[in-house]
Tab-separated table of C-alpha atoms in Angstrom:
chain	number	residue	atom	x	y	z
Q	1	ASP	CA	10.518	5.676	69.214
Q	2	ILE	CA	14.291	5.297	69.429
Q	3	GLN	CA	15.609	6.680	72.714
Q	4	MET	CA	18.975	8.418	72.675
Q	5	THR	CA	20.855	8.479	75.977
Q	6	GLN	CA	23.854	10.749	76.435
Q	7	SER	CA	26.416	10.558	79.194
Q	8	PRO	CA	27.467	12.373	81.149
Q	9	SER	CA	24.749	15.009	81.332
Q	10	SER	CA	27.407	17.523	82.330
Q	11	LEU	CA	31.140	17.631	82.806
Q	12	SER	CA	33.777	20.077	83.952
Q	13	ALA	CA	37.018	20.247	82.045
Q	14	SER	CA	40.038	22.477	81.619
Q	15	VAL	CA	41.380	24.158	78.515
Q	16	GLY	CA	43.558	21.640	76.707
Q	17	ASP	CA	41.752	18.587	78.055
Q	18	ARG	CA	40.588	15.738	75.843
Q	19	VAL	CA	36.852	15.277	76.294
Q	20	THR	CA	34.675	12.327	75.301
Q	21	ILE	CA	30.871	12.261	75.274
Q	22	THR	CA	28.932	9.074	74.707
Q	23	CYS	CA	25.547	8.493	73.105
Q	24	ARG	CA	23.624	5.236	73.169
Q	25	ALA	CA	20.638	4.369	71.003
Q	26	SER	CA	17.881	2.102	72.300
Q	27	GLN	CA	18.119	0.085	69.073
Q	28	GLY	CA	20.550	-0.168	66.200
Q	29	ILE	CA	20.745	2.870	63.935
Q	30	SER	CA	23.706	1.883	61.746
Q	31	ASN	CA	25.700	5.108	61.381
Q	32	PHE	CA	22.715	7.484	61.096
Q	33	LEU	CA	23.964	9.630	63.961
Q	34	ALA	CA	24.702	13.347	64.114
Q	35	TRP	CA	26.256	15.658	66.710
Q	36	PHE	CA	25.389	19.302	67.333
Q	37	GLN	CA	26.896	22.073	69.452
Q	38	GLN	CA	24.759	24.755	71.053
Q	39	LYS	CA	25.893	27.828	72.946
Q	40	PRO	CA	23.554	29.751	75.264
Q	41	GLY	CA	20.981	31.805	73.375
Q	42	LYS	CA	22.193	30.569	70.012
Q	43	ALA	CA	20.957	28.132	67.387
Q	44	PRO	CA	22.496	24.678	67.261
Q	45	LYS	CA	25.459	24.147	64.970
Q	46	SER	CA	25.962	20.939	63.048
Q	47	LEU	CA	29.290	19.256	63.786
Q	48	ILE	CA	29.210	15.652	62.593
Q	49	TYR	CA	26.975	13.464	60.445
Q	50	ALA	CA	27.056	9.764	59.553
Q	51	ALA	CA	28.638	9.176	62.975
Q	52	SER	CA	32.130	10.271	61.932
Q	53	SER	CA	31.997	12.750	59.021
Q	54	LEU	CA	32.784	16.365	59.795
Q	55	GLN	CA	30.456	19.045	58.506
Q	56	SER	CA	32.134	21.569	56.236
Q	57	GLY	CA	34.111	24.131	58.205
Q	58	VAL	CA	34.180	22.166	61.466
Q	59	PRO	CA	37.705	21.941	62.917
Q	60	SER	CA	39.414	18.565	63.042
Q	61	LYS	CA	39.688	18.663	66.848
Q	62	PHE	CA	36.144	17.263	66.767
Q	63	SER	CA	35.792	13.604	65.896
Q	64	GLY	CA	33.043	11.034	66.063
Q	65	SER	CA	32.958	7.278	66.078
Q	66	GLY	CA	30.635	4.355	66.532
Q	67	SER	CA	28.022	2.287	64.789
Q	68	GLY	CA	24.930	0.363	65.760
Q	69	THR	CA	23.983	1.552	69.248
Q	70	ASP	CA	27.101	3.128	70.773
Q	71	PHE	CA	28.683	6.373	69.648
Q	72	THR	CA	31.217	8.896	70.907
Q	73	LEU	CA	32.094	12.523	70.275
Q	74	THR	CA	35.654	13.508	71.154
Q	75	ILE	CA	37.155	16.977	71.419
Q	76	SER	CA	40.901	16.479	71.264
Q	77	SER	CA	42.018	19.678	73.003
Q	78	LEU	CA	39.290	21.746	74.622
Q	79	GLN	CA	39.402	25.453	73.856
Q	80	PRO	CA	37.399	28.310	75.433
Q	81	GLU	CA	35.028	28.441	72.443
Q	82	ASP	CA	34.141	24.765	72.907
Q	83	PHE	CA	32.318	25.268	76.195
Q	84	ALA	CA	28.741	24.556	75.169
Q	85	THR	CA	26.039	21.901	75.231
Q	86	TYR	CA	26.371	18.986	72.823
Q	87	TYR	CA	23.518	16.881	71.464
Q	88	CYS	CA	23.435	13.642	69.527
Q	89	GLN	CA	20.570	12.827	67.155
Q	90	GLN	CA	19.501	9.723	65.286
Q	91	TYR	CA	18.052	10.058	61.819
Q	92	ASN	CA	17.617	6.387	61.022
Q	93	THR	CA	13.903	6.278	61.804
Q	94	TYR	CA	10.950	8.589	62.353
Q	95	PRO	CA	10.500	10.336	64.646
Q	96	LEU	CA	13.976	11.805	64.585
Q	97	THR	CA	15.163	11.906	68.197
Q	98	PHE	CA	17.819	13.760	70.159
Q	99	GLY	CA	19.802	12.886	73.229
Q	100	GLY	CA	19.255	14.938	76.364
Q	101	GLY	CA	22.453	16.935	75.914
Q	102	THR	CA	25.845	17.147	77.598
Q	103	LYS	CA	26.862	20.491	79.062
Q	104	VAL	CA	30.626	21.061	78.945
Q	105	GLU	CA	31.672	23.587	81.552
Q	106	ILE	CA	34.917	25.215	82.566
Q	107	LYS	CA	36.704	23.644	85.527
Z	1	GLU	CA	25.889	30.939	51.841
Z	2	VAL	CA	22.885	29.123	53.253
Z	3	GLN	CA	20.497	31.386	55.144
Z	4	LEU	CA	17.369	30.359	57.007
Z	5	LEU	CA	15.225	33.105	58.508
Z	6	GLU	CA	12.280	32.152	60.702
Z	7	SER	CA	9.385	34.462	61.452
Z	8	GLY	CA	5.856	34.346	62.781
Z	9	GLY	CA	6.474	33.617	66.428
Z	10	GLY	CA	4.818	35.531	69.225
Z	11	LEU	CA	2.384	35.375	72.119
Z	12	VAL	CA	-0.799	33.386	71.574
Z	13	GLN	CA	-3.537	32.226	73.916
Z	14	PRO	CA	-4.124	28.541	74.642
Z	15	GLY	CA	-6.268	27.058	71.881
Z	16	GLY	CA	-5.068	29.634	69.393
Z	17	SER	CA	-3.214	29.285	66.112
Z	18	LEU	CA	0.039	30.555	64.659
Z	19	ARG	CA	1.855	30.087	61.364
Z	20	LEU	CA	5.617	30.042	61.325
Z	21	SER	CA	7.631	30.727	58.183
Z	22	CYS	CA	11.224	29.984	57.279
Z	23	ALA	CA	12.636	31.885	54.302
Z	24	ALA	CA	15.535	30.039	52.711
Z	25	SER	CA	18.304	31.260	50.428
Z	26	GLY	CA	21.714	30.215	49.196
Z	27	PHE	CA	20.754	26.746	47.974
Z	28	THR	CA	18.297	24.936	45.695
Z	29	PHE	CA	15.441	24.815	48.179
Z	30	SER	CA	13.315	22.202	46.402
Z	31	SER	CA	16.132	19.653	46.468
Z	32	TYR	CA	16.408	19.392	50.236
Z	33	ALA	CA	14.303	18.096	53.075
Z	34	MET	CA	13.456	20.598	55.779
Z	35	SER	CA	12.465	20.142	59.405
Z	36	TRP	CA	11.168	22.092	62.372
Z	37	VAL	CA	12.886	21.498	65.717
Z	38	ARG	CA	11.818	23.139	68.965
Z	39	GLN	CA	13.424	23.865	72.295
Z	40	ALA	CA	11.343	24.622	75.366
Z	41	PRO	CA	12.898	27.082	77.844
Z	42	GLY	CA	15.844	25.425	79.582
Z	43	LYS	CA	15.224	22.097	77.843
Z	44	GLY	CA	16.760	20.071	75.036
Z	45	LEU	CA	16.040	19.826	71.334
Z	46	LYS	CA	12.943	18.063	70.031
Z	47	TRP	CA	12.120	17.304	66.413
Z	48	VAL	CA	8.632	18.494	65.520
Z	49	SER	CA	8.056	17.769	61.850
Z	50	GLY	CA	9.813	17.250	58.537
Z	51	ILE	CA	9.024	17.484	54.838
Z	52	SER	CA	10.931	15.901	51.990
Z	53	GLY	CA	12.298	17.795	49.006
Z	54	SER	CA	10.356	17.880	45.789
Z	55	SER	CA	7.865	15.097	46.678
Z	56	GLY	CA	6.664	16.954	49.767
Z	57	SER	CA	6.098	13.890	51.925
Z	58	THR	CA	5.415	14.961	55.504
Z	59	TYR	CA	6.252	13.459	58.880
Z	60	TYR	CA	5.346	14.471	62.433
Z	61	GLY	CA	6.404	13.834	65.988
Z	62	ASP	CA	3.722	12.749	68.433
Z	63	SER	CA	3.332	16.237	69.905
Z	64	ALA	CA	2.518	17.678	66.478
Z	65	LYS	CA	0.257	15.007	64.991
Z	66	GLY	CA	-3.262	16.256	64.343
Z	67	ARG	CA	-2.480	19.833	65.398
Z	68	PHE	CA	0.441	21.032	63.276
Z	69	THR	CA	0.844	21.023	59.499
Z	70	ILE	CA	4.165	21.396	57.753
Z	71	SER	CA	4.265	22.634	54.169
Z	72	ARG	CA	6.612	24.234	51.704
Z	73	ASP	CA	6.327	26.569	48.748
Z	74	ASN	CA	9.269	25.787	46.508
Z	75	SER	CA	8.456	28.753	44.263
Z	76	LYS	CA	8.932	31.077	47.251
Z	77	ASN	CA	11.767	29.116	48.895
Z	78	THR	CA	9.749	29.089	52.095
Z	79	LEU	CA	8.921	26.479	54.710
Z	80	TYR	CA	5.849	26.775	56.909
Z	81	LEU	CA	4.475	25.328	60.117
Z	82	GLN	CA	0.781	25.871	60.785
Z	83	MET	CA	0.162	25.329	64.490
Z	84	ASN	CA	-3.409	24.941	65.768
Z	85	SER	CA	-4.910	24.145	69.173
Z	86	LEU	CA	-1.808	25.483	70.866
Z	87	ARG	CA	-1.054	24.477	74.443
Z	88	ALA	CA	1.202	25.927	77.117
Z	89	GLU	CA	3.626	23.048	76.553
Z	90	ASP	CA	4.148	24.215	72.946
Z	91	THR	CA	5.995	27.239	74.308
Z	92	ALA	CA	9.473	27.036	72.796
Z	93	VAL	CA	11.942	28.450	70.340
Z	94	TYR	CA	11.193	26.909	66.961
Z	95	TYR	CA	14.100	26.359	64.575
Z	96	CYS	CA	13.969	25.396	60.942
Z	97	ALA	CA	16.736	23.093	59.813
Z	98	LYS	CA	17.964	22.154	56.348
Z	99	GLY	CA	18.615	18.523	55.585
Z	100	LYS	CA	21.743	17.288	53.856
Z	101	GLY	CA	19.575	15.322	51.431
Z	102	SER	CA	16.099	15.194	49.970
Z	103	THR	CA	14.595	12.680	52.379
Z	104	VAL	CA	13.537	13.559	55.919
Z	105	THR	CA	15.764	10.818	57.357
Z	106	THR	CA	18.844	12.903	56.780
Z	107	SER	CA	21.136	14.841	59.037
Z	108	PHE	CA	20.865	18.605	59.340
Z	109	SER	CA	23.489	20.853	57.803
Z	110	ASP	CA	22.166	24.317	58.651
Z	111	TRP	CA	19.858	25.929	61.188
Z	112	GLY	CA	17.934	29.175	61.370
Z	113	GLN	CA	18.218	31.539	64.323
Z	114	GLY	CA	14.848	30.482	65.743
Z	115	THR	CA	11.541	32.166	66.531
Z	116	LEU	CA	9.958	32.190	69.977
Z	117	VAL	CA	6.413	30.954	70.448
Z	118	THR	CA	4.788	31.678	73.801
Z	119	VAL	CA	1.428	30.124	74.609
Z	120	SER	CA	-0.125	31.855	77.588
Z	121	SER	CA	-3.306	33.561	78.678
């Protein structure tokens, strides 16, 4: 199975900060990488697919980059509604696998 | 608007069975792959199983192989997960997720609200 490793596992940031989360795959997955946001008690929400393409309706403050094994999710200016847990997921190979999550908290 | 509505969760004893359903609307159901993803209490997301669009090819994670069966009824726009030989470690919220394409190796575009399965005596 392809292991997905996210870092950091948690971070504290202030409103207006630029935040970057990294995701590393244990083997190359081309650009078959997605990012999801989940708030407590809610279903995940799809943010990005194909490493850098925004899902419909997702604001442009979210951006993704990377290819192969190393990927990043950036939030350009953190807002109160962005405090949540973020997950990466590879869909290059079965079984589909997720990273362990990065919890973004208010500083 | 895409809507995915899961049902069928509940409390079941170890060794028991449960069938989850996911009623879909707002898109051409047969054209898209669908998956089940679960989340144990306080834990991360884990892919359970997926089924392709019209061909119905099925795929399973290790925890589901031999115990769970994914299926779909394209005439009813409904996805199913038959879960047998349930264990305490299957306790989780189960989400259905719509793929962006017809193959299971596709990203997810939409998620249901989830249904809670609790396996306990």
